[in-house]
Amino acid sequence: MSHSVIASRPDVGHGHRRPLHVPSLALALAGVCAAPTVWAQDAAGQRRTTIVPTVSIGETYTDNALLRDDDKRGDLVTRLTAGLSLGHRSAWLTGSLAYSVSGSAHARETKTNDVAQGLRAQLRGELVNNWLYIDSSASIAQQTVSAFGLQTTEAGFDNPNRTEVRTLNLSPYLLRPLGTWGQLEARLQHGRQSAASGSLGDSTSNTGSVVLSSQGAPRLGWSASAVRQRVDYETGRRSTTDSLSLGANYRVDADLRLNGSIGRDKSDIVSASDPNTTTWGVGLQWMPSERTQLVLQRDRRYFGDGHRITYTQRLARASWSLSSSRDVSTGATSFVPTSTTTMFALFYANLAAEQPDPLLRAELVLQRLAALGINPTAEITSGFLSSQVTLVSRQDASFAWRGLRTSFSVGLYRSDSRRLDEGAQAIDPLGGATRVRQHGYSLTLGHKLTPVTGISLTLSDQRTADAGTTRGNDLRSLLLNWTTQLGREGRLSLGARRVEFDSLTNPYTENAVFATYGVRF
C-alpha cells in the first residue's frame, strides 16, 4: 500500500477550510496487502524496505455495551482488522508507516457498529543533496473530546465524547554551510489537525524560521534566530507570535555543554495591548556516556516562566527516564503532550535509549507488544481536544526492565493545562472549564511461559480533578492477556478486562472477555 499524504489547500478566508484527507496515505498502500514481506537492499547495504500486511479477527463479550450502570446490556462484538506496516531506509529517505482499518459488528446494539482507522507515519528525506530536506508526520487516532465527559479505554462503544482525530505535519527546510564560519537553516512548518465529529479542536499552524549558527561543535558557539508562528483555530481565534533571539553555547568538556540566550517576543495571545516581552534562557546538556543524558533548560517567554528537564538512564536490562516541562501547546504542531497516549507511545519512549533509531525502534516496540499480547493502540491517557493555545505543565516518569523471561514497565504522569488566552473560548466548552488537571499511571507485567507463549497484566488509572463547579472523574482498568504463536506468523490472544469509571453524571463498570487471532503475511 503506498499512499501519499494529501492535505487540501486551506481557503484564504479565516475559519473556512476544506477537509483534511490523511487516510489516502494508507489506502494507496492497500494494493500490496496481498504481497508477502519484502526486503530490498542495495549493494552497499544502505537500503532496506519492509512491507508487512496483517489481518486479525476478534470476538468480545461485554456485560455493559451501553456503558451505563442504570441500563446494563450484554453484547457480543465481532471486529475485523486489516493493517499494513511499511518501513524504508536509504541514503536519502527514512520513514515508517503503520495503517489499520477495522470494522465492528454488534450482535444486539447494531447502532453502535462502526469503522475505525489508525495511522502512524513519519518520513525524513533529503530532497536536494546537502541542501534541501523535509520532515513529515501524519496520524489518525481516536481521542476524547472533553476531559470531563464519558471516558473509555476501548473504541467500538457508542460514546459521543470520542472522535477520530487526524493530524498532518510537513516541514521542509534548507540547510547550507556559510563558508567555514557558520551555517544557515531556513524552515517552514505546516500543521493541520481535524476532528471527524465537528470543528472543536480543528486547527492550522504555519511557522517560518531562519537560524544562523556556528558550524560544527566549537568550544564557543553562537546563534541568531527569527521565528514567526501563526495559529488558527476553527472555533477559536487566530494568533501570531514573533520571536527574535541571540544565543551562545560553551563546551566545558566532552560531556558538558552550557547555553544561554536573550531576545524579544511579540505575541497577541496573552495581551493585545502590550504584546512585547523581553526573553532569556539558560541551560545545560550533560552526556557522560551513550547510556546517560541530562538536559536542563529554563526560559522566560511571553507566557511567563518555562522549563524543560529530561533525564534518561539505560542499564544492561533496564531503562528509566524523568521529564518535566512547562510550555505552550499549539494544536497540530505542538510537541507538548496533551493528546492521547497509547501503549505504543509509552514503549517507544521507554526504548529510546536502547534503540535511538526511530525506524528500528518502531519495529522493536511492535515486537515487544506482540510478545506481550498488548494492542499498540491501547490507551494510557485519553487527552482532550482544545480550541485555543494552552499552557501545559507536565511531569512524566517511566521505568522498564526486561529479564530473561519476565518484563516490567511502569509510567506515571501529571499534567496541568490552562487557558492562556483570556479572550478566547475555554479549553473544554462542553465542561465549561478553563483548567484541566490530570494524573495517572500505567503498569504492565509480562512473563514468558514458553518461547512462544506469554501472559501479561496491565493496570492503569487516570484521574481528572474538579475544575470549579465542573466535576472530575476517575477511569481505572485491569487487563489480563494470554498470547501464543501459532505457526510461523499466526498469533492467538485470549484475555479479560475490567473497567471502572467514577463520575457524578455517568458512572459505570464494564467486564469483558475476548479472543483475537491475527496473521502477518
Short mmCIF file of N, CA and C in Angstrom, two decimals, residues 110-200:
data_model
loop_
_atom_site.label_atom_id
_atom_site.label_comp_id
_atom_site.label_asym_id
_atom_site.label_seq_id
_atom_site.Cartn_x
_atom_site.Cartn_y
_atom_site.Cartn_z
N THR A 110 -26.81 -2.91 17.33
CA THR A 110 -26.27 -2.71 15.98
C THR A 110 -26.05 -1.24 15.64
N LYS A 111 -26.69 -0.33 16.35
CA LYS A 111 -26.50 1.09 16.08
C LYS A 111 -25.08 1.54 16.43
N THR A 112 -24.38 0.74 17.23
CA THR A 112 -23.01 1.11 17.60
C THR A 112 -21.96 0.49 16.68
N ASN A 113 -22.39 -0.21 15.62
CA ASN A 113 -21.43 -0.72 14.65
C ASN A 113 -20.62 0.44 14.07
N ASP A 114 -19.33 0.23 13.89
CA ASP A 114 -18.51 1.34 13.42
C ASP A 114 -17.33 0.84 12.60
N VAL A 115 -16.69 1.78 11.92
CA VAL A 115 -15.44 1.55 11.20
C VAL A 115 -14.43 2.56 11.71
N ALA A 116 -13.28 2.10 12.12
CA ALA A 116 -12.26 2.98 12.69
C ALA A 116 -10.95 2.80 11.94
N GLN A 117 -10.19 3.89 11.87
CA GLN A 117 -8.89 3.86 11.23
C GLN A 117 -7.80 4.21 12.24
N GLY A 118 -6.61 3.74 11.97
CA GLY A 118 -5.45 4.10 12.77
C GLY A 118 -4.25 4.31 11.86
N LEU A 119 -3.47 5.33 12.15
CA LEU A 119 -2.31 5.64 11.31
C LEU A 119 -1.21 6.26 12.16
N ARG A 120 0.01 5.76 11.97
CA ARG A 120 1.22 6.39 12.49
C ARG A 120 2.21 6.42 11.33
N ALA A 121 2.62 7.60 10.93
CA ALA A 121 3.54 7.72 9.80
C ALA A 121 4.53 8.83 10.05
N GLN A 122 5.78 8.59 9.72
CA GLN A 122 6.80 9.62 9.80
C GLN A 122 7.79 9.42 8.66
N LEU A 123 8.29 10.53 8.14
CA LEU A 123 9.17 10.50 6.97
C LEU A 123 10.21 11.59 7.10
N ARG A 124 11.46 11.23 6.84
CA ARG A 124 12.55 12.19 6.78
C ARG A 124 13.28 11.97 5.47
N GLY A 125 13.45 13.05 4.70
CA GLY A 125 14.06 12.89 3.39
C GLY A 125 15.00 14.01 3.02
N GLU A 126 15.92 13.70 2.12
CA GLU A 126 16.84 14.68 1.56
C GLU A 126 16.41 14.91 0.12
N LEU A 127 15.77 16.06 -0.14
CA LEU A 127 15.21 16.35 -1.45
C LEU A 127 16.28 16.76 -2.45
N VAL A 128 17.21 17.59 -2.01
CA VAL A 128 18.34 18.02 -2.83
C VAL A 128 19.61 17.76 -2.03
N ASN A 129 20.56 17.09 -2.64
CA ASN A 129 21.76 16.64 -1.94
C ASN A 129 22.46 17.77 -1.19
N ASN A 130 22.59 17.58 0.14
CA ASN A 130 23.30 18.53 1.01
C ASN A 130 22.72 19.94 0.96
N TRP A 131 21.39 20.02 0.73
CA TRP A 131 20.82 21.36 0.58
C TRP A 131 19.40 21.48 1.11
N LEU A 132 18.49 20.63 0.60
CA LEU A 132 17.07 20.76 0.93
C LEU A 132 16.57 19.44 1.52
N TYR A 133 15.86 19.55 2.66
CA TYR A 133 15.40 18.38 3.40
C TYR A 133 13.92 18.55 3.76
N ILE A 134 13.32 17.46 4.25
CA ILE A 134 11.93 17.53 4.70
C ILE A 134 11.71 16.55 5.85
N ASP A 135 10.97 17.00 6.85
CA ASP A 135 10.46 16.16 7.94
C ASP A 135 8.94 16.17 7.85
N SER A 136 8.31 15.03 8.03
CA SER A 136 6.85 14.99 7.96
C SER A 136 6.31 13.87 8.84
N SER A 137 5.07 14.03 9.26
CA SER A 137 4.40 13.00 10.05
C SER A 137 2.90 13.13 9.86
N ALA A 138 2.20 12.03 10.07
CA ALA A 138 0.74 12.02 9.97
C ALA A 138 0.19 10.99 10.94
N SER A 139 -1.02 11.20 11.41
CA SER A 139 -1.62 10.26 12.35
C SER A 139 -3.13 10.30 12.24
N ILE A 140 -3.74 9.17 12.55
CA ILE A 140 -5.19 9.06 12.73
C ILE A 140 -5.40 8.25 14.00
N ALA A 141 -6.20 8.77 14.92
CA ALA A 141 -6.41 8.07 16.18
C ALA A 141 -7.71 8.54 16.81
N GLN A 142 -8.28 7.67 17.65
CA GLN A 142 -9.44 8.04 18.45
C GLN A 142 -8.98 8.90 19.62
N GLN A 143 -9.77 9.91 19.95
CA GLN A 143 -9.41 10.78 21.06
C GLN A 143 -10.65 11.27 21.77
N THR A 144 -10.50 11.51 23.06
CA THR A 144 -11.58 12.06 23.87
C THR A 144 -11.80 13.53 23.53
N VAL A 145 -13.05 13.95 23.47
CA VAL A 145 -13.37 15.34 23.18
C VAL A 145 -13.22 16.19 24.44
N SER A 146 -13.90 15.80 25.51
CA SER A 146 -13.88 16.56 26.76
C SER A 146 -13.24 15.74 27.87
N ALA A 147 -12.37 16.37 28.65
CA ALA A 147 -11.74 15.68 29.78
C ALA A 147 -12.75 15.38 30.87
N PHE A 148 -13.91 16.05 30.86
CA PHE A 148 -14.90 15.89 31.92
C PHE A 148 -16.10 15.05 31.49
N GLY A 149 -16.08 14.53 30.26
CA GLY A 149 -17.16 13.70 29.77
C GLY A 149 -16.91 12.22 29.99
N LEU A 150 -17.69 11.40 29.31
CA LEU A 150 -17.59 9.94 29.43
C LEU A 150 -16.24 9.46 28.90
N GLN A 151 -15.53 8.66 29.71
CA GLN A 151 -14.22 8.14 29.34
C GLN A 151 -14.29 6.63 29.12
N THR A 152 -13.55 6.14 28.12
CA THR A 152 -13.47 4.71 27.85
C THR A 152 -12.02 4.33 27.55
N THR A 153 -11.72 3.05 27.69
CA THR A 153 -10.39 2.55 27.35
C THR A 153 -10.35 1.88 25.99
N GLU A 154 -11.50 1.57 25.43
CA GLU A 154 -11.57 0.87 24.16
C GLU A 154 -12.47 1.61 23.19
N ALA A 155 -12.15 1.49 21.90
CA ALA A 155 -13.02 2.01 20.85
C ALA A 155 -14.15 1.01 20.61
N GLY A 156 -15.13 1.40 19.82
CA GLY A 156 -16.22 0.49 19.48
C GLY A 156 -17.47 0.68 20.30
N PHE A 157 -17.43 1.51 21.33
CA PHE A 157 -18.63 1.82 22.11
C PHE A 157 -19.31 3.06 21.55
N ASP A 158 -20.60 3.19 21.84
CA ASP A 158 -21.35 4.36 21.42
C ASP A 158 -21.08 5.49 22.41
N ASN A 159 -20.00 6.21 22.17
CA ASN A 159 -19.57 7.26 23.09
C ASN A 159 -19.48 8.58 22.34
N PRO A 160 -20.42 9.51 22.58
CA PRO A 160 -20.36 10.80 21.89
C PRO A 160 -19.17 11.66 22.30
N ASN A 161 -18.46 11.23 23.35
CA ASN A 161 -17.31 12.00 23.82
C ASN A 161 -16.00 11.53 23.19
N ARG A 162 -16.08 10.70 22.15
CA ARG A 162 -14.89 10.27 21.41
C ARG A 162 -15.05 10.60 19.93
N THR A 163 -13.95 10.90 19.29
CA THR A 163 -13.98 11.21 17.87
C THR A 163 -12.65 10.81 17.24
N GLU A 164 -12.67 10.68 15.93
CA GLU A 164 -11.44 10.38 15.19
C GLU A 164 -10.72 11.68 14.87
N VAL A 165 -9.46 11.76 15.23
CA VAL A 165 -8.66 12.97 15.02
C VAL A 165 -7.53 12.67 14.05
N ARG A 166 -7.38 13.54 13.06
CA ARG A 166 -6.33 13.38 12.05
C ARG A 166 -5.37 14.55 12.13
N THR A 167 -4.08 14.25 12.07
CA THR A 167 -3.07 15.31 12.10
C THR A 167 -2.09 15.11 10.96
N LEU A 168 -1.55 16.21 10.49
CA LEU A 168 -0.55 16.20 9.43
C LEU A 168 0.45 17.30 9.69
N ASN A 169 1.73 16.98 9.60
CA ASN A 169 2.80 17.97 9.76
C ASN A 169 3.78 17.83 8.61
N LEU A 170 4.07 18.94 7.94
CA LEU A 170 5.05 18.99 6.87
C LEU A 170 6.05 20.09 7.19
N SER A 171 7.33 19.78 7.09
CA SER A 171 8.35 20.76 7.45
C SER A 171 9.56 20.66 6.51
N PRO A 172 9.51 21.34 5.37
CA PRO A 172 10.71 21.41 4.53
C PRO A 172 11.68 22.45 5.08
N TYR A 173 12.97 22.19 4.90
CA TYR A 173 13.95 23.16 5.39
C TYR A 173 15.22 23.11 4.55
N LEU A 174 15.87 24.25 4.52
CA LEU A 174 17.14 24.42 3.81
C LEU A 174 18.26 24.48 4.84
N LEU A 175 19.33 23.74 4.59
CA LEU A 175 20.48 23.72 5.49
C LEU A 175 21.75 23.84 4.66
N ARG A 176 22.43 24.99 4.82
CA ARG A 176 23.61 25.26 3.99
C ARG A 176 24.74 25.81 4.84
N PRO A 177 25.97 25.35 4.60
CA PRO A 177 27.12 25.96 5.27
C PRO A 177 27.42 27.33 4.68
N LEU A 178 27.92 28.23 5.51
CA LEU A 178 28.34 29.56 5.08
C LEU A 178 29.85 29.65 5.27
N GLY A 179 30.55 29.16 4.29
CA GLY A 179 32.00 29.12 4.40
C GLY A 179 32.41 28.19 5.52
N THR A 180 33.38 28.63 6.31
CA THR A 180 33.85 27.83 7.44
C THR A 180 33.40 28.40 8.78
N TRP A 181 32.66 29.52 8.74
CA TRP A 181 32.34 30.20 9.99
C TRP A 181 30.92 29.97 10.49
N GLY A 182 30.03 29.47 9.64
CA GLY A 182 28.66 29.29 10.12
C GLY A 182 27.82 28.46 9.17
N GLN A 183 26.53 28.33 9.51
CA GLN A 183 25.58 27.64 8.66
C GLN A 183 24.22 28.31 8.78
N LEU A 184 23.40 28.11 7.75
CA LEU A 184 22.07 28.71 7.65
C LEU A 184 21.03 27.61 7.61
N GLU A 185 19.99 27.75 8.45
CA GLU A 185 18.83 26.87 8.38
C GLU A 185 17.59 27.73 8.23
N ALA A 186 16.85 27.51 7.15
CA ALA A 186 15.58 28.20 6.90
C ALA A 186 14.50 27.13 6.81
N ARG A 187 13.47 27.22 7.67
CA ARG A 187 12.49 26.15 7.78
C ARG A 187 11.07 26.70 7.71
N LEU A 188 10.21 25.97 7.03
CA LEU A 188 8.77 26.20 7.03
C LEU A 188 8.10 24.99 7.65
N GLN A 189 7.07 25.24 8.45
CA GLN A 189 6.35 24.14 9.06
C GLN A 189 4.86 24.40 8.96
N HIS A 190 4.15 23.41 8.41
CA HIS A 190 2.69 23.49 8.28
C HIS A 190 2.08 22.33 9.04
N GLY A 191 1.14 22.63 9.93
CA GLY A 191 0.46 21.60 10.70
C GLY A 191 -1.04 21.74 10.60
N ARG A 192 -1.73 20.59 10.49
CA ARG A 192 -3.19 20.57 10.45
C ARG A 192 -3.70 19.53 11.42
N GLN A 193 -4.79 19.85 12.10
CA GLN A 193 -5.48 18.90 12.95
C GLN A 193 -6.97 19.01 12.68
N SER A 194 -7.63 17.87 12.51
CA SER A 194 -9.05 17.87 12.16
C SER A 194 -9.75 16.74 12.90
N ALA A 195 -10.89 17.05 13.53
CA ALA A 195 -11.71 16.06 14.23
C ALA A 195 -12.91 15.70 13.37
N ALA A 196 -13.25 14.41 13.35
CA ALA A 196 -14.32 13.94 12.47
C ALA A 196 -15.70 14.38 12.93
N SER A 197 -15.91 14.55 14.25
CA SER A 197 -17.25 14.80 14.77
C SER A 197 -17.65 16.27 14.76
N GLY A 198 -16.73 17.18 14.47
CA GLY A 198 -17.06 18.60 14.49
C GLY A 198 -15.81 19.43 14.34
N SER A 199 -15.96 20.72 14.57
CA SER A 199 -14.83 21.63 14.37
C SER A 199 -14.04 21.90 15.65
N LEU A 200 -14.51 21.42 16.81
CA LEU A 200 -13.77 21.62 18.04
C LEU A 200 -12.41 20.93 17.94
#
